Coordinates of C-alpha atoms in Angstrom, one line a residue:
M293 CA 88.0 131.1 110.3
Y294 CA 88.6 134.4 110.5
R295 CA 91.4 136.7 110.2
I296 CA 91.2 140.0 112.2
P297 CA 94.0 142.4 113.1
Y298 CA 95.3 141.8 116.7
E299 CA 94.7 145.9 117.5
R300 CA 90.9 145.4 116.8
I301 CA 90.2 142.0 119.0
K302 CA 92.3 144.2 121.9
N303 CA 90.1 147.7 121.4
H304 CA 86.7 145.1 120.9
T305 CA 85.9 147.0 117.3
H306 CA 86.2 144.0 115.6
G307 CA 82.4 144.0 114.8
L308 CA 82.4 139.9 115.3
E309 CA 79.7 138.3 116.5
I310 CA 81.0 134.6 117.2
R311 CA 77.7 132.5 118.3
N312 CA 80.2 129.2 119.6
R313 CA 81.9 130.3 122.5
F314 CA 84.5 127.3 122.5
I315 CA 87.2 128.7 120.2
V316 CA 91.2 128.2 119.4
Y317 CA 92.8 131.6 118.2
I318 CA 96.4 131.6 116.4
L319 CA 98.6 135.3 117.0
H320 CA 101.0 135.3 114.2
G321 CA 103.7 139.2 114.2
K322 CA 105.7 139.1 112.1
N323 CA 109.8 139.5 112.5
L324 CA 111.6 141.4 110.1
N325 CA 115.2 139.3 111.5
G326 CA 114.1 136.4 111.6
K327 CA 111.2 133.9 112.1
D328 CA 107.8 134.8 112.3
Y329 CA 106.5 134.8 116.1
L330 CA 103.2 132.8 116.9
Y331 CA 100.5 131.9 120.1
V332 CA 98.3 129.4 119.8
G333 CA 95.2 130.1 122.5
K334 CA 91.7 128.8 123.4
S335 CA 89.1 130.4 125.0
K336 CA 85.9 129.1 126.7
N337 CA 83.9 132.3 126.6
G338 CA 83.8 133.2 122.9
I339 CA 86.3 136.7 122.0
D340 CA 84.3 139.1 125.4
N341 CA 88.1 138.3 127.5
R342 CA 91.1 137.0 125.4
P343 CA 92.6 136.7 123.5
V344 CA 93.9 139.4 126.3
S345 CA 97.1 141.5 126.2
H346 CA 100.0 138.7 124.8
E347 CA 102.8 141.5 124.7
D348 CA 104.6 139.6 127.1
K349 CA 105.3 137.3 124.7
Y350 CA 105.5 139.6 121.8
R351 CA 104.7 143.2 121.6
D352 CA 104.4 143.7 117.6
W353 CA 101.3 141.1 116.9
D354 CA 100.0 141.2 113.5
D355 CA 97.2 139.1 113.1
C356 CA 94.7 137.2 115.2
Y357 CA 93.7 133.8 113.4
I358 CA 90.4 132.2 115.3
L359 CA 89.2 128.9 114.8
T360 CA 85.4 127.9 114.8
T361 CA 82.7 126.7 113.8
F362 CA 79.5 128.0 112.6
K363 CA 77.7 125.0 113.3
E364 CA 74.2 124.9 115.5
R365 CA 75.4 121.0 116.6
T366 CA 78.9 120.9 117.4
F367 CA 82.1 118.4 118.5
L368 CA 83.5 121.6 120.0
N369 CA 84.0 121.8 123.5
N370 CA 86.3 122.4 126.5
G371 CA 88.1 119.1 126.1
T372 CA 87.8 120.0 121.8
I373 CA 89.6 123.0 122.5
Q374 CA 92.8 121.8 124.7
Y375 CA 92.8 119.3 122.5
I376 CA 93.0 121.4 118.9
E377 CA 95.5 124.1 121.0
D378 CA 97.7 121.4 121.9
A379 CA 98.1 119.8 118.6
V380 CA 98.4 122.9 116.3
K381 CA 101.1 124.5 118.7
Q382 CA 102.5 120.2 118.1
R383 CA 102.4 121.2 114.1
I384 CA 104.2 124.7 114.5
D385 CA 107.1 123.9 117.2
S386 CA 107.9 120.2 114.5
L387 CA 108.2 122.7 111.3
D388 CA 111.3 124.8 113.1
R389 CA 109.9 128.1 111.2
F390 CA 108.4 129.7 113.9
I391 CA 108.9 131.7 117.6
D392 CA 106.7 129.1 119.8
T393 CA 105.6 131.9 122.1
T394 CA 102.7 128.8 123.5
N395 CA 103.8 128.0 127.5
V396 CA 102.0 124.7 128.4
T397 CA 99.5 123.1 126.2
N398 CA 97.2 120.1 127.2
V399 CA 95.6 117.4 125.4
G400 CA 92.5 117.8 127.8
T401 CA 89.9 115.3 127.9
A402 CA 88.5 114.6 124.3
N403 CA 87.2 111.3 124.4
S404 CA 88.8 109.3 120.6
A405 CA 85.2 109.9 118.9
E406 CA 86.0 113.7 119.1
E407 CA 89.8 113.5 118.6
E408 CA 88.7 111.5 115.2
D409 CA 86.7 115.3 114.9
C410 CA 89.2 117.1 115.8
D411 CA 92.1 115.9 113.4
E412 CA 89.5 115.9 110.6
Y413 CA 88.5 119.4 111.5
L414 CA 92.4 120.5 111.5
E415 CA 93.2 119.2 107.6
D416 CA 90.2 121.9 107.4
V417 CA 92.1 124.4 109.0
Y418 CA 95.6 124.3 108.3
D419 CA 93.6 124.4 104.4
R420 CA 92.3 127.9 105.7
L421 CA 95.1 129.4 107.2
F422 CA 96.8 128.9 104.3
L423 CA 94.8 130.7 102.0
M424 CA 95.0 133.2 104.7
G425 CA 98.7 133.7 104.4
L426 CA 99.6 131.5 107.5
D427 CA 101.6 128.4 106.3
L428 CA 101.6 125.4 108.1
Y429 CA 102.6 122.9 106.1
P430 CA 104.9 120.6 106.5
R431 CA 108.1 121.0 104.0
N432 CA 108.6 117.8 102.1
N433 CA 112.1 116.7 102.9
P434 CA 114.0 114.1 100.2
D435 CA 115.5 112.3 103.3
D436 CA 112.3 111.3 105.2
I437 CA 110.6 109.8 102.3
E438 CA 112.1 106.1 103.1
E439 CA 110.1 106.6 106.5
Q440 CA 107.0 107.0 104.9
L441 CA 105.0 103.4 104.7
P442 CA 104.7 103.4 101.3
Q443 CA 101.9 104.4 98.9
G444 CA 99.4 103.0 102.7
H445 CA 101.6 100.3 103.2
L446 CA 100.9 98.7 106.8
T447 CA 103.4 96.4 108.6
G448 CA 101.4 94.8 111.4
D449 CA 104.5 96.4 113.2
E450 CA 103.4 100.3 112.7
N451 CA 100.7 101.8 114.1
K452 CA 100.0 98.1 116.3
G453 CA 96.9 99.1 118.4
L454 CA 95.7 101.8 116.9
F455 CA 94.6 99.7 113.9
G456 CA 95.1 96.1 114.6
V457 CA 95.1 94.3 111.8
K458 CA 94.7 90.6 112.0
P459 CA 97.9 88.9 110.5
K460 CA 96.0 87.0 108.3
F461 CA 93.8 90.8 107.0
L462 CA 97.8 92.4 106.7
N463 CA 98.5 90.6 102.9
L464 CA 95.0 91.2 102.0
Y465 CA 94.7 94.9 102.8
N466 CA 98.5 95.1 100.9
N467 CA 97.2 93.3 98.2
L468 CA 93.9 95.7 98.1
V469 CA 96.3 99.4 98.9
D470 CA 98.7 97.9 95.4
E471 CA 95.9 97.5 93.4
I472 CA 93.7 100.6 93.9
M473 CA 97.0 103.0 92.6
K474 CA 97.3 101.2 89.8
I475 CA 93.7 103.0 89.7
N476 CA 95.2 106.3 89.2
S477 CA 99.2 107.0 90.5
D478 CA 97.7 110.1 91.9
I479 CA 95.6 108.8 94.4
T480 CA 97.8 109.2 98.4
A481 CA 97.1 107.0 101.8
T482 CA 97.1 108.3 104.6
A483 CA 97.2 107.0 107.7
M484 CA 94.6 109.0 110.3
K485 CA 94.3 107.2 114.1
V486 CA 92.0 104.1 113.1
Y487 CA 91.9 104.5 109.7
I488 CA 93.3 104.7 106.2
K489 CA 92.0 107.6 104.1
F490 CA 92.4 107.6 100.4
M491 CA 92.3 110.9 98.9
L492 CA 92.5 112.1 94.3
G493 CA 93.9 115.7 95.5
K494 CA 91.4 117.0 98.2
R495 CA 89.0 114.9 97.2
Y496 CA 88.1 111.6 99.2
L497 CA 87.1 108.4 97.9
L498 CA 87.6 105.9 100.6
S499 CA 87.8 105.2 103.4
I500 CA 88.8 101.7 105.2
D501 CA 88.4 100.9 109.5
C502 CA 91.2 98.0 109.4
N503 CA 90.2 98.1 113.8
N504 CA 87.4 95.5 113.1
S505 CA 87.5 91.1 112.4
A506 CA 87.1 92.7 108.4
I507 CA 88.1 95.2 106.2
I508 CA 85.9 97.6 106.4
V509 CA 85.8 99.8 102.8
Y510 CA 83.7 103.5 103.3
F511 CA 83.0 105.0 100.1
C512 CA 83.0 108.1 99.9
A513 CA 79.4 108.9 97.4
K514 CA 76.1 107.9 98.2
P515 CA 73.2 105.0 98.8
G516 CA 72.6 104.2 94.2
Q517 CA 75.6 106.3 92.8
P518 CA 77.9 102.7 92.7
E519 CA 76.3 100.5 90.5
G520 CA 77.4 96.7 91.6
P521 CA 76.1 93.3 92.7
K522 CA 72.5 94.1 94.4
N523 CA 73.0 94.7 98.8
V524 CA 76.6 94.3 98.9
L525 CA 76.9 98.6 99.9
R526 CA 75.4 99.2 103.1
D527 CA 73.8 102.5 102.9
V528 CA 76.0 103.5 106.7
S529 CA 75.6 108.3 106.6
S530 CA 73.1 107.3 110.2
V531 CA 75.3 105.4 111.7
G532 CA 78.6 106.2 113.2
H533 CA 81.6 105.1 112.2
H534 CA 85.8 105.6 112.1
G535 CA 86.3 107.5 108.2
H536 CA 84.9 109.7 105.9
G537 CA 82.5 107.7 103.5
D538 CA 78.6 106.1 103.6
L539 CA 78.5 103.1 101.6
R540 CA 80.0 99.9 104.2
F541 CA 81.8 97.3 102.0
D542 CA 83.1 94.5 104.7
L543 CA 86.3 92.7 102.3
N544 CA 87.5 89.1 103.6
D545 CA 88.7 87.4 100.2
S546 CA 90.8 88.7 97.8
K547 CA 87.8 87.9 95.1
Q548 CA 85.9 91.1 96.2
I549 CA 89.0 93.2 95.9
P550 CA 87.7 93.8 91.9
V551 CA 84.6 94.3 93.1
V552 CA 86.5 97.4 95.7
C553 CA 88.2 98.2 92.4
E554 CA 85.3 98.5 89.7
F555 CA 83.5 101.3 93.3
V556 CA 86.8 103.4 93.5
N557 CA 86.9 104.1 89.8
Q558 CA 82.7 104.4 90.0
V559 CA 83.6 107.3 92.8
I560 CA 86.5 108.7 91.0
N561 CA 83.7 109.4 87.8
L562 CA 80.8 110.7 89.7

């Protein structure tokens, strides 16, 4: 990610060579009389022709934030930059702290796997933007706490069709979450599109995929790190799957919950 003075972008004096031609950019202009101005755009031809002049949106743009990636093989394409552009615009609009000058965005043609990659990418983007001076984090509102799923619990109604938790697994999942939260009170659970991620601070511990005929737990560790019964954990580092973590554990019975919690403890202490 880059933060560049807008004038250097406009005058082509930035001196940058961005290998990935697919980018999303955010223009930021300070308004001393109220809310700051933002504009979200995208380009499939790098920054040679975009960001173009956007003075019709706001006359005094200060900075341009460029969202890109340095990986040789990247998920960024025409569909995913549309998805990212739309997601950033929706985030900005939800905050009510900025004047959003973006007119229309499209979700694009990204498939579900690409959208998941985008969601994970955006988590890092918002962290980096904050460090670079653009705060797109929502403010905590005490009135909203009751609307959130308590400690990552699912009820069978929320996220229906995304997680697809079968009734016989619902209590098993919620009991597992209760035990995981007892390990460390700072562990947080967040529902993504098709999985639930568990973190300690900014560190990923595990994720749970409930979109199957079983509850599948993926631990964020390397083979051989968590010690336990032989052949209990399966290495899926080279296999496509939802969520974070390369070691798979299939949970089918409440008697297995202590085993999962022991692995969580070991992952925390790695």
